[in-house]
Amino acid sequence: MDGYRILEIKRSVFENNDKDADRLRQQLKKDRTFLLNLMSSPGSGKTTTLKKTIAALKDEYRIGVMEADIDSDVDAAAIEGTGAKVIQLHTGGMCHLDADMTRQGLEGLGDEDLDIAILENVGNLVCPAEFDTGSVKNAMILSVPEGDDKPLKYPLMFTICDCLLINKIDVLPYFDFDIEECSKRARRLNPNIKIIPICAKTGEGISDFAAWIKAETAAWIG
């Protein structure tokens, strides 16, 4: 009888979020704040990587971190010890952040006093890739134990990221992980992606990541 309407909810949500994300970037540009969205699967080493990265940058930049999680404040407590400004964001069960949620986080963090804001997104390689948070750049961490086939399984995540950190390279001898093959797979999806092998535990490669953030921040702030 066709007595009903079909609404393309998913499309509408994405379109509205994309517009909101663009507005947020405009505000960040005006505030001269660089926002980095850091994503990965659980256990990849995001928080440890952040701690080492903050240590490499904190003498030159005012840094704030938004720790997003479904629950708990474990990561925020860990970051607090770095001296960076930090706020914990609870997503209420949602597996991602969108632009409006990120804006609320920035307001709570007080981005007017920051040069660099970092969003540690919810640990997930699917949902966070689908929502533009309003970040200036996206980065992701892939750890060696996860396998070098992740670009084949989660192509969108690798497509939307500007920087790929391959973490836990200290355990390469114990896993069947081919960095060259992983890099080829990532670059087929995203020819411009920056790939940096790191070991967050020892600090290897962190200076390269910090240098990338410096360059992107300078380009954004002008």
PDB file of C-alpha atoms in Angstrom:
ATOM      1  CA  MET A   1       0.000   0.000   0.000  1.00  0.00           C
ATOM      2  CA  ASP A   2       3.037   2.239   0.297  1.00  0.00           C
ATOM      3  CA  GLY A   3       1.569   4.119   3.235  1.00  0.00           C
ATOM      4  CA  TYR A   4       4.958   4.930   4.683  1.00  0.00           C
ATOM      5  CA  ARG A   5       8.133   6.864   3.890  1.00  0.00           C
ATOM      6  CA  ILE A   6      11.668   5.513   3.769  1.00  0.00           C
ATOM      7  CA  LEU A   7      14.228   7.834   5.330  1.00  0.00           C
ATOM      8  CA  GLU A   8      17.907   7.461   4.491  1.00  0.00           C
ATOM      9  CA  ILE A   9      18.961   8.021   8.103  1.00  0.00           C
ATOM     10  CA  LYS A  10      22.586   6.943   7.710  1.00  0.00           C
ATOM     11  CA  ARG A  11      23.149   9.256   4.769  1.00  0.00           C
ATOM     12  CA  SER A  12      21.516  12.187   6.560  1.00  0.00           C
ATOM     13  CA  VAL A  13      23.571  11.644   9.699  1.00  0.00           C
ATOM     14  CA  PHE A  14      26.819  11.543   7.736  1.00  0.00           C
ATOM     15  CA  GLU A  15      25.955  14.618   5.659  1.00  0.00           C
ATOM     16  CA  ASN A  16      25.036  16.670   8.708  1.00  0.00           C
ATOM     17  CA  ASN A  17      28.136  15.520  10.551  1.00  0.00           C
ATOM     18  CA  ASP A  18      30.394  16.420   7.611  1.00  0.00           C
ATOM     19  CA  LYS A  19      29.023  19.967   7.595  1.00  0.00           C
ATOM     20  CA  ASP A  20      29.452  20.216  11.359  1.00  0.00           C
ATOM     21  CA  ALA A  21      33.026  18.920  11.038  1.00  0.00           C
ATOM     22  CA  ASP A  22      33.853  21.593   8.469  1.00  0.00           C
ATOM     23  CA  ARG A  23      32.493  24.284  10.798  1.00  0.00           C
ATOM     24  CA  LEU A  24      34.615  22.912  13.634  1.00  0.00           C
ATOM     25  CA  ARG A  25      37.757  23.030  11.475  1.00  0.00           C
ATOM     26  CA  GLN A  26      37.018  26.642  10.597  1.00  0.00           C
ATOM     27  CA  GLN A  27      36.814  27.466  14.298  1.00  0.00           C
ATOM     28  CA  LEU A  28      40.046  25.589  15.006  1.00  0.00           C
ATOM     29  CA  LYS A  29      41.747  27.559  12.244  1.00  0.00           C
ATOM     30  CA  LYS A  30      40.532  30.793  13.804  1.00  0.00           C
ATOM     31  CA  ASP A  31      41.728  29.645  17.241  1.00  0.00           C
ATOM     32  CA  ARG A  32      45.082  28.529  15.766  1.00  0.00           C
ATOM     33  CA  THR A  33      44.648  25.047  17.260  1.00  0.00           C
ATOM     34  CA  PHE A  34      45.791  21.870  15.521  1.00  0.00           C
ATOM     35  CA  LEU A  35      43.518  18.886  16.205  1.00  0.00           C
ATOM     36  CA  LEU A  36      44.816  15.357  15.643  1.00  0.00           C
ATOM     37  CA  ASN A  37      42.458  12.376  15.696  1.00  0.00           C
ATOM     38  CA  LEU A  38      44.351   9.241  16.780  1.00  0.00           C
ATOM     39  CA  MET A  39      42.686   5.894  16.100  1.00  0.00           C
ATOM     40  CA  SER A  40      43.496   2.203  16.427  1.00  0.00           C
ATOM     41  CA  SER A  41      42.157  -1.114  17.612  1.00  0.00           C
ATOM     42  CA  PRO A  42      42.259  -1.875  21.366  1.00  0.00           C
ATOM     43  CA  GLY A  43      45.681  -2.788  22.716  1.00  0.00           C
ATOM     44  CA  SER A  44      47.691  -1.242  19.890  1.00  0.00           C
ATOM     45  CA  GLY A  45      49.539   1.109  22.232  1.00  0.00           C
ATOM     46  CA  LYS A  46      47.731   4.435  21.716  1.00  0.00           C
ATOM     47  CA  THR A  47      48.151   5.715  25.248  1.00  0.00           C
ATOM     48  CA  THR A  48      51.804   4.695  25.531  1.00  0.00           C
ATOM     49  CA  THR A  49      52.501   6.301  22.153  1.00  0.00           C
ATOM     50  CA  LEU A  50      50.749   9.474  23.290  1.00  0.00           C
ATOM     51  CA  LYS A  51      52.767   9.664  26.490  1.00  0.00           C
ATOM     52  CA  LYS A  52      56.047   9.441  24.584  1.00  0.00           C
ATOM     53  CA  THR A  53      54.850  11.906  21.931  1.00  0.00           C
ATOM     54  CA  ILE A  54      53.723  14.458  24.508  1.00  0.00           C
ATOM     55  CA  ALA A  55      57.139  14.217  26.181  1.00  0.00           C
ATOM     56  CA  ALA A  56      58.762  15.041  22.818  1.00  0.00           C
ATOM     57  CA  LEU A  57      56.502  18.050  22.174  1.00  0.00           C
ATOM     58  CA  LYS A  58      55.541  19.585  25.514  1.00  0.00           C
ATOM     59  CA  ASP A  59      58.475  22.002  25.733  1.00  0.00           C
ATOM     60  CA  GLU A  60      57.396  23.706  22.488  1.00  0.00           C
ATOM     61  CA  TYR A  61      53.605  23.401  22.476  1.00  0.00           C
ATOM     62  CA  ARG A  62      50.638  23.681  24.805  1.00  0.00           C
ATOM     63  CA  ILE A  63      49.013  20.264  24.479  1.00  0.00           C
ATOM     64  CA  GLY A  64      45.594  18.965  25.446  1.00  0.00           C
ATOM     65  CA  VAL A  65      44.276  15.417  25.155  1.00  0.00           C
ATOM     66  CA  MET A  66      40.711  14.132  24.930  1.00  0.00           C
ATOM     67  CA  GLU A  67      40.487  10.500  25.994  1.00  0.00           C
ATOM     68  CA  ALA A  68      37.403   8.875  24.481  1.00  0.00           C
ATOM     69  CA  ASP A  69      36.119   5.583  25.833  1.00  0.00           C
ATOM     70  CA  ILE A  70      32.855   3.808  26.413  1.00  0.00           C
ATOM     71  CA  ASP A  71      33.613   3.840  30.141  1.00  0.00           C
ATOM     72  CA  SER A  72      36.466   4.170  32.693  1.00  0.00           C
ATOM     73  CA  ASP A  73      39.078   6.897  33.157  1.00  0.00           C
ATOM     74  CA  VAL A  74      42.183   4.704  33.039  1.00  0.00           C
ATOM     75  CA  ASP A  75      43.679   6.405  29.984  1.00  0.00           C
ATOM     76  CA  ALA A  76      43.023   9.934  31.238  1.00  0.00           C
ATOM     77  CA  ALA A  77      44.764   9.107  34.510  1.00  0.00           C
ATOM     78  CA  ALA A  78      47.763   7.831  32.549  1.00  0.00           C
ATOM     79  CA  ILE A  79      47.976  10.960  30.399  1.00  0.00           C
ATOM     80  CA  GLU A  80      47.568  13.275  33.391  1.00  0.00           C
ATOM     81  CA  GLY A  81      51.000  12.201  34.535  1.00  0.00           C
ATOM     82  CA  THR A  82      52.586  13.766  31.425  1.00  0.00           C
ATOM     83  CA  GLY A  83      51.586  17.261  32.486  1.00  0.00           C
ATOM     84  CA  ALA A  84      49.352  17.738  29.451  1.00  0.00           C
ATOM     85  CA  LYS A  85      45.838  19.054  29.925  1.00  0.00           C
ATOM     86  CA  VAL A  86      43.449  16.088  29.735  1.00  0.00           C
ATOM     87  CA  ILE A  87      39.745  15.357  29.771  1.00  0.00           C
ATOM     88  CA  GLN A  88      37.941  12.000  29.698  1.00  0.00           C
ATOM     89  CA  LEU A  89      35.028  11.602  27.287  1.00  0.00           C
ATOM     90  CA  HIS A  90      32.493   8.846  27.915  1.00  0.00           C
ATOM     91  CA  THR A  91      30.573   7.974  24.759  1.00  0.00           C
ATOM     92  CA  GLY A  92      27.577   6.367  26.444  1.00  0.00           C
ATOM     93  CA  GLY A  93      28.092   3.069  24.655  1.00  0.00           C
ATOM     94  CA  MET A  94      28.816   4.553  21.239  1.00  0.00           C
ATOM     95  CA  CYS A  95      31.861   3.154  19.422  1.00  0.00           C
ATOM     96  CA  HIS A  96      32.969   6.435  17.864  1.00  0.00           C
ATOM     97  CA  LEU A  97      33.016  10.221  18.212  1.00  0.00           C
ATOM     98  CA  ASP A  98      31.428  12.607  15.752  1.00  0.00           C
ATOM     99  CA  ALA A  99      32.066  16.323  15.212  1.00  0.00           C
ATOM    100  CA  ASP A 100      29.566  17.547  17.801  1.00  0.00           C
ATOM    101  CA  MET A 101      30.916  15.200  20.468  1.00  0.00           C
ATOM    102  CA  THR A 102      34.435  16.392  19.658  1.00  0.00           C
ATOM    103  CA  ARG A 103      33.313  20.017  19.929  1.00  0.00           C
ATOM    104  CA  GLN A 104      31.883  19.325  23.385  1.00  0.00           C
ATOM    105  CA  GLY A 105      35.177  17.746  24.358  1.00  0.00           C
ATOM    106  CA  LEU A 106      37.155  20.745  23.114  1.00  0.00           C
ATOM    107  CA  GLU A 107      34.905  23.108  25.050  1.00  0.00           C
ATOM    108  CA  GLY A 108      35.503  21.068  28.186  1.00  0.00           C
ATOM    109  CA  LEU A 109      39.228  21.009  27.491  1.00  0.00           C
ATOM    110  CA  GLY A 110      39.430  24.728  26.735  1.00  0.00           C
ATOM    111  CA  ASP A 111      41.060  24.725  23.290  1.00  0.00           C
ATOM    112  CA  GLU A 112      41.640  28.497  23.345  1.00  0.00           C
ATOM    113  CA  ASP A 113      44.729  27.860  25.474  1.00  0.00           C
ATOM    114  CA  LEU A 114      46.092  25.049  23.302  1.00  0.00           C
ATOM    115  CA  ASP A 115      48.370  24.770  20.298  1.00  0.00           C
ATOM    116  CA  ILE A 116      47.759  21.053  19.790  1.00  0.00           C
ATOM    117  CA  ALA A 117      44.687  19.049  20.794  1.00  0.00           C
ATOM    118  CA  ILE A 118      44.788  15.274  20.436  1.00  0.00           C
ATOM    119  CA  LEU A 119      41.701  13.086  20.394  1.00  0.00           C
ATOM    120  CA  GLU A 120      42.400   9.496  21.404  1.00  0.00           C
ATOM    121  CA  ASN A 121      39.380   7.942  19.763  1.00  0.00           C
ATOM    122  CA  VAL A 122      37.553   4.798  20.865  1.00  0.00           C
ATOM    123  CA  GLY A 123      39.538   1.635  20.136  1.00  0.00           C
ATOM    124  CA  ASN A 124      37.907   0.389  16.943  1.00  0.00           C
ATOM    125  CA  LEU A 125      38.939   0.141  13.286  1.00  0.00           C
ATOM    126  CA  VAL A 126      35.398   0.426  11.894  1.00  0.00           C
ATOM    127  CA  CYS A 127      33.116   3.086  13.416  1.00  0.00           C
ATOM    128  CA  PRO A 128      35.692   5.856  14.047  1.00  0.00           C
ATOM    129  CA  ALA A 129      36.709   5.744  10.387  1.00  0.00           C
ATOM    130  CA  GLU A 130      33.156   6.537   9.291  1.00  0.00           C
ATOM    131  CA  PHE A 131      32.718   9.792  11.230  1.00  0.00           C
ATOM    132  CA  ASP A 132      34.606  13.014  10.549  1.00  0.00           C
ATOM    133  CA  THR A 133      35.488  14.424  13.975  1.00  0.00           C
ATOM    134  CA  GLY A 134      36.480  17.837  12.634  1.00  0.00           C
ATOM    135  CA  SER A 135      40.158  17.012  13.074  1.00  0.00           C
ATOM    136  CA  VAL A 136      42.828  18.667  10.952  1.00  0.00           C
ATOM    137  CA  LYS A 137      44.632  15.352  10.449  1.00  0.00           C
ATOM    138  CA  ASN A 138      43.931  11.687  11.187  1.00  0.00           C
ATOM    139  CA  ALA A 139      46.524   9.208  12.395  1.00  0.00           C
ATOM    140  CA  MET A 140      46.239   5.539  13.258  1.00  0.00           C
ATOM    141  CA  ILE A 141      48.309   2.913  15.011  1.00  0.00           C
ATOM    142  CA  LEU A 142      48.665  -0.642  13.757  1.00  0.00           C
ATOM    143  CA  SER A 143      50.625  -2.921  16.064  1.00  0.00           C
ATOM    144  CA  VAL A 144      52.739  -5.800  14.783  1.00  0.00           C
ATOM    145  CA  PRO A 145      50.761  -8.528  16.644  1.00  0.00           C
ATOM    146  CA  GLU A 146      47.599  -7.480  14.761  1.00  0.00           C
ATOM    147  CA  GLY A 147      48.995  -8.654  11.420  1.00  0.00           C
ATOM    148  CA  ASP A 148      50.028  -6.962   8.186  1.00  0.00           C
ATOM    149  CA  ASP A 149      46.715  -7.746   6.451  1.00  0.00           C
ATOM    150  CA  LYS A 150      44.699  -5.064   8.249  1.00  0.00           C
ATOM    151  CA  PRO A 151      44.655  -2.699   5.219  1.00  0.00           C
ATOM    152  CA  LEU A 152      42.829  -5.480   3.354  1.00  0.00           C
ATOM    153  CA  LYS A 153      40.287  -5.985   6.139  1.00  0.00           C
ATOM    154  CA  TYR A 154      39.660  -2.357   7.145  1.00  0.00           C
ATOM    155  CA  PRO A 155      40.309  -0.311   3.981  1.00  0.00           C
ATOM    156  CA  LEU A 156      38.340   2.785   5.010  1.00  0.00           C
ATOM    157  CA  MET A 157      40.494   3.386   8.083  1.00  0.00           C
ATOM    158  CA  PHE A 158      43.682   3.370   6.007  1.00  0.00           C
ATOM    159  CA  THR A 159      42.063   5.506   3.324  1.00  0.00           C
ATOM    160  CA  ILE A 160      41.114   8.371   5.645  1.00  0.00           C
ATOM    161  CA  CYS A 161      44.330   8.455   7.690  1.00  0.00           C
ATOM    162  CA  ASP A 162      47.175  10.845   6.942  1.00  0.00           C
ATOM    163  CA  CYS A 163      49.712   8.987   9.077  1.00  0.00           C
ATOM    164  CA  LEU A 164      50.141   5.305   9.897  1.00  0.00           C
ATOM    165  CA  LEU A 165      52.236   4.306  12.890  1.00  0.00           C
ATOM    166  CA  ILE A 166      53.373   0.686  12.845  1.00  0.00           C
ATOM    167  CA  ASN A 167      53.928   0.032  16.539  1.00  0.00           C
ATOM    168  CA  LYS A 168      55.680  -2.695  18.544  1.00  0.00           C
ATOM    169  CA  ILE A 169      58.428  -3.209  15.986  1.00  0.00           C
ATOM    170  CA  ASP A 170      60.533  -4.639  18.801  1.00  0.00           C
ATOM    171  CA  VAL A 171      58.553  -7.893  18.493  1.00  0.00           C
ATOM    172  CA  LEU A 172      58.901  -8.228  14.708  1.00  0.00           C
ATOM    173  CA  PRO A 173      61.167 -11.291  15.061  1.00  0.00           C
ATOM    174  CA  TYR A 174      58.353 -13.163  16.811  1.00  0.00           C
ATOM    175  CA  PHE A 175      55.468 -12.413  14.419  1.00  0.00           C
ATOM    176  CA  ASP A 176      54.775 -13.040  10.758  1.00  0.00           C
ATOM    177  CA  PHE A 177      54.512  -9.334   9.935  1.00  0.00           C
ATOM    178  CA  ASP A 178      55.976  -7.854   6.740  1.00  0.00           C
ATOM    179  CA  ILE A 179      56.351  -4.064   7.088  1.00  0.00           C
ATOM    180  CA  GLU A 180      57.079  -3.619   3.384  1.00  0.00           C
ATOM    181  CA  GLU A 181      54.005  -5.586   2.338  1.00  0.00           C
ATOM    182  CA  CYS A 182      51.818  -3.776   4.873  1.00  0.00           C
ATOM    183  CA  SER A 183      53.092  -0.428   3.591  1.00  0.00           C
ATOM    184  CA  LYS A 184      52.337  -1.421  -0.020  1.00  0.00           C
ATOM    185  CA  ARG A 185      48.799  -2.399   0.926  1.00  0.00           C
ATOM    186  CA  ALA A 186      48.255   0.867   2.785  1.00  0.00           C
ATOM    187  CA  ARG A 187      49.636   2.957  -0.095  1.00  0.00           C
ATOM    188  CA  ARG A 188      47.401   1.226  -2.627  1.00  0.00           C
ATOM    189  CA  LEU A 189      44.497   2.643  -0.640  1.00  0.00           C
ATOM    190  CA  ASN A 190      46.161   5.957   0.170  1.00  0.00           C
ATOM    191  CA  PRO A 191      49.254   6.917  -1.879  1.00  0.00           C
ATOM    192  CA  ASN A 192      49.946   9.967   0.324  1.00  0.00           C
ATOM    193  CA  ILE A 193      49.859   8.244   3.703  1.00  0.00           C
ATOM    194  CA  LYS A 194      52.903   8.842   5.912  1.00  0.00           C
ATOM    195  CA  ILE A 195      54.166   5.564   7.394  1.00  0.00           C
ATOM    196  CA  ILE A 196      56.351   5.595  10.514  1.00  0.00           C
ATOM    197  CA  PRO A 197      57.554   2.404  12.244  1.00  0.00           C
ATOM    198  CA  ILE A 198      57.757   2.938  16.014  1.00  0.00           C
ATOM    199  CA  CYS A 199      58.206   1.203  19.319  1.00  0.00           C
ATOM    200  CA  ALA A 200      56.259   3.145  21.925  1.00  0.00           C
ATOM    201  CA  LYS A 201      57.832   1.085  24.696  1.00  0.00           C
ATOM    202  CA  THR A 202      61.413   2.088  23.852  1.00  0.00           C
ATOM    203  CA  GLY A 203      60.649   5.393  22.122  1.00  0.00           C
ATOM    204  CA  GLU A 204      62.090   4.324  18.772  1.00  0.00           C
ATOM    205  CA  GLY A 205      60.520   6.337  15.942  1.00  0.00           C
ATOM    206  CA  ILE A 206      58.653   8.719  18.260  1.00  0.00           C
ATOM    207  CA  SER A 207      60.882  11.627  17.213  1.00  0.00           C
ATOM    208  CA  ASP A 208      59.798  11.045  13.606  1.00  0.00           C
ATOM    209  CA  PHE A 209      56.142  11.132  14.608  1.00  0.00           C
ATOM    210  CA  ALA A 210      56.714  14.278  16.665  1.00  0.00           C
ATOM    211  CA  ALA A 211      58.452  15.885  13.674  1.00  0.00           C
ATOM    212  CA  TRP A 212      55.440  15.055  11.500  1.00  0.00           C
ATOM    213  CA  ILE A 213      53.085  16.655  14.028  1.00  0.00           C
ATOM    214  CA  LYS A 214      55.311  19.759  14.202  1.00  0.00           C
ATOM    215  CA  ALA A 215      55.280  20.150  10.434  1.00  0.00           C
ATOM    216  CA  GLU A 216      51.508  19.675  10.177  1.00  0.00           C
ATOM    217  CA  THR A 217      50.904  22.073  13.081  1.00  0.00           C
ATOM    218  CA  ALA A 218      53.087  24.747  11.477  1.00  0.00           C
ATOM    219  CA  ALA A 219      51.279  24.326   8.163  1.00  0.00           C
ATOM    220  CA  TRP A 220      47.892  24.648   9.885  1.00  0.00           C
ATOM    221  CA  ILE A 221      48.660  27.530  12.217  1.00  0.00           C
ATOM    222  CA  GLY A 222      50.610  29.405   9.535  1.00  0.00           C
TER     223      GLY A 222
END
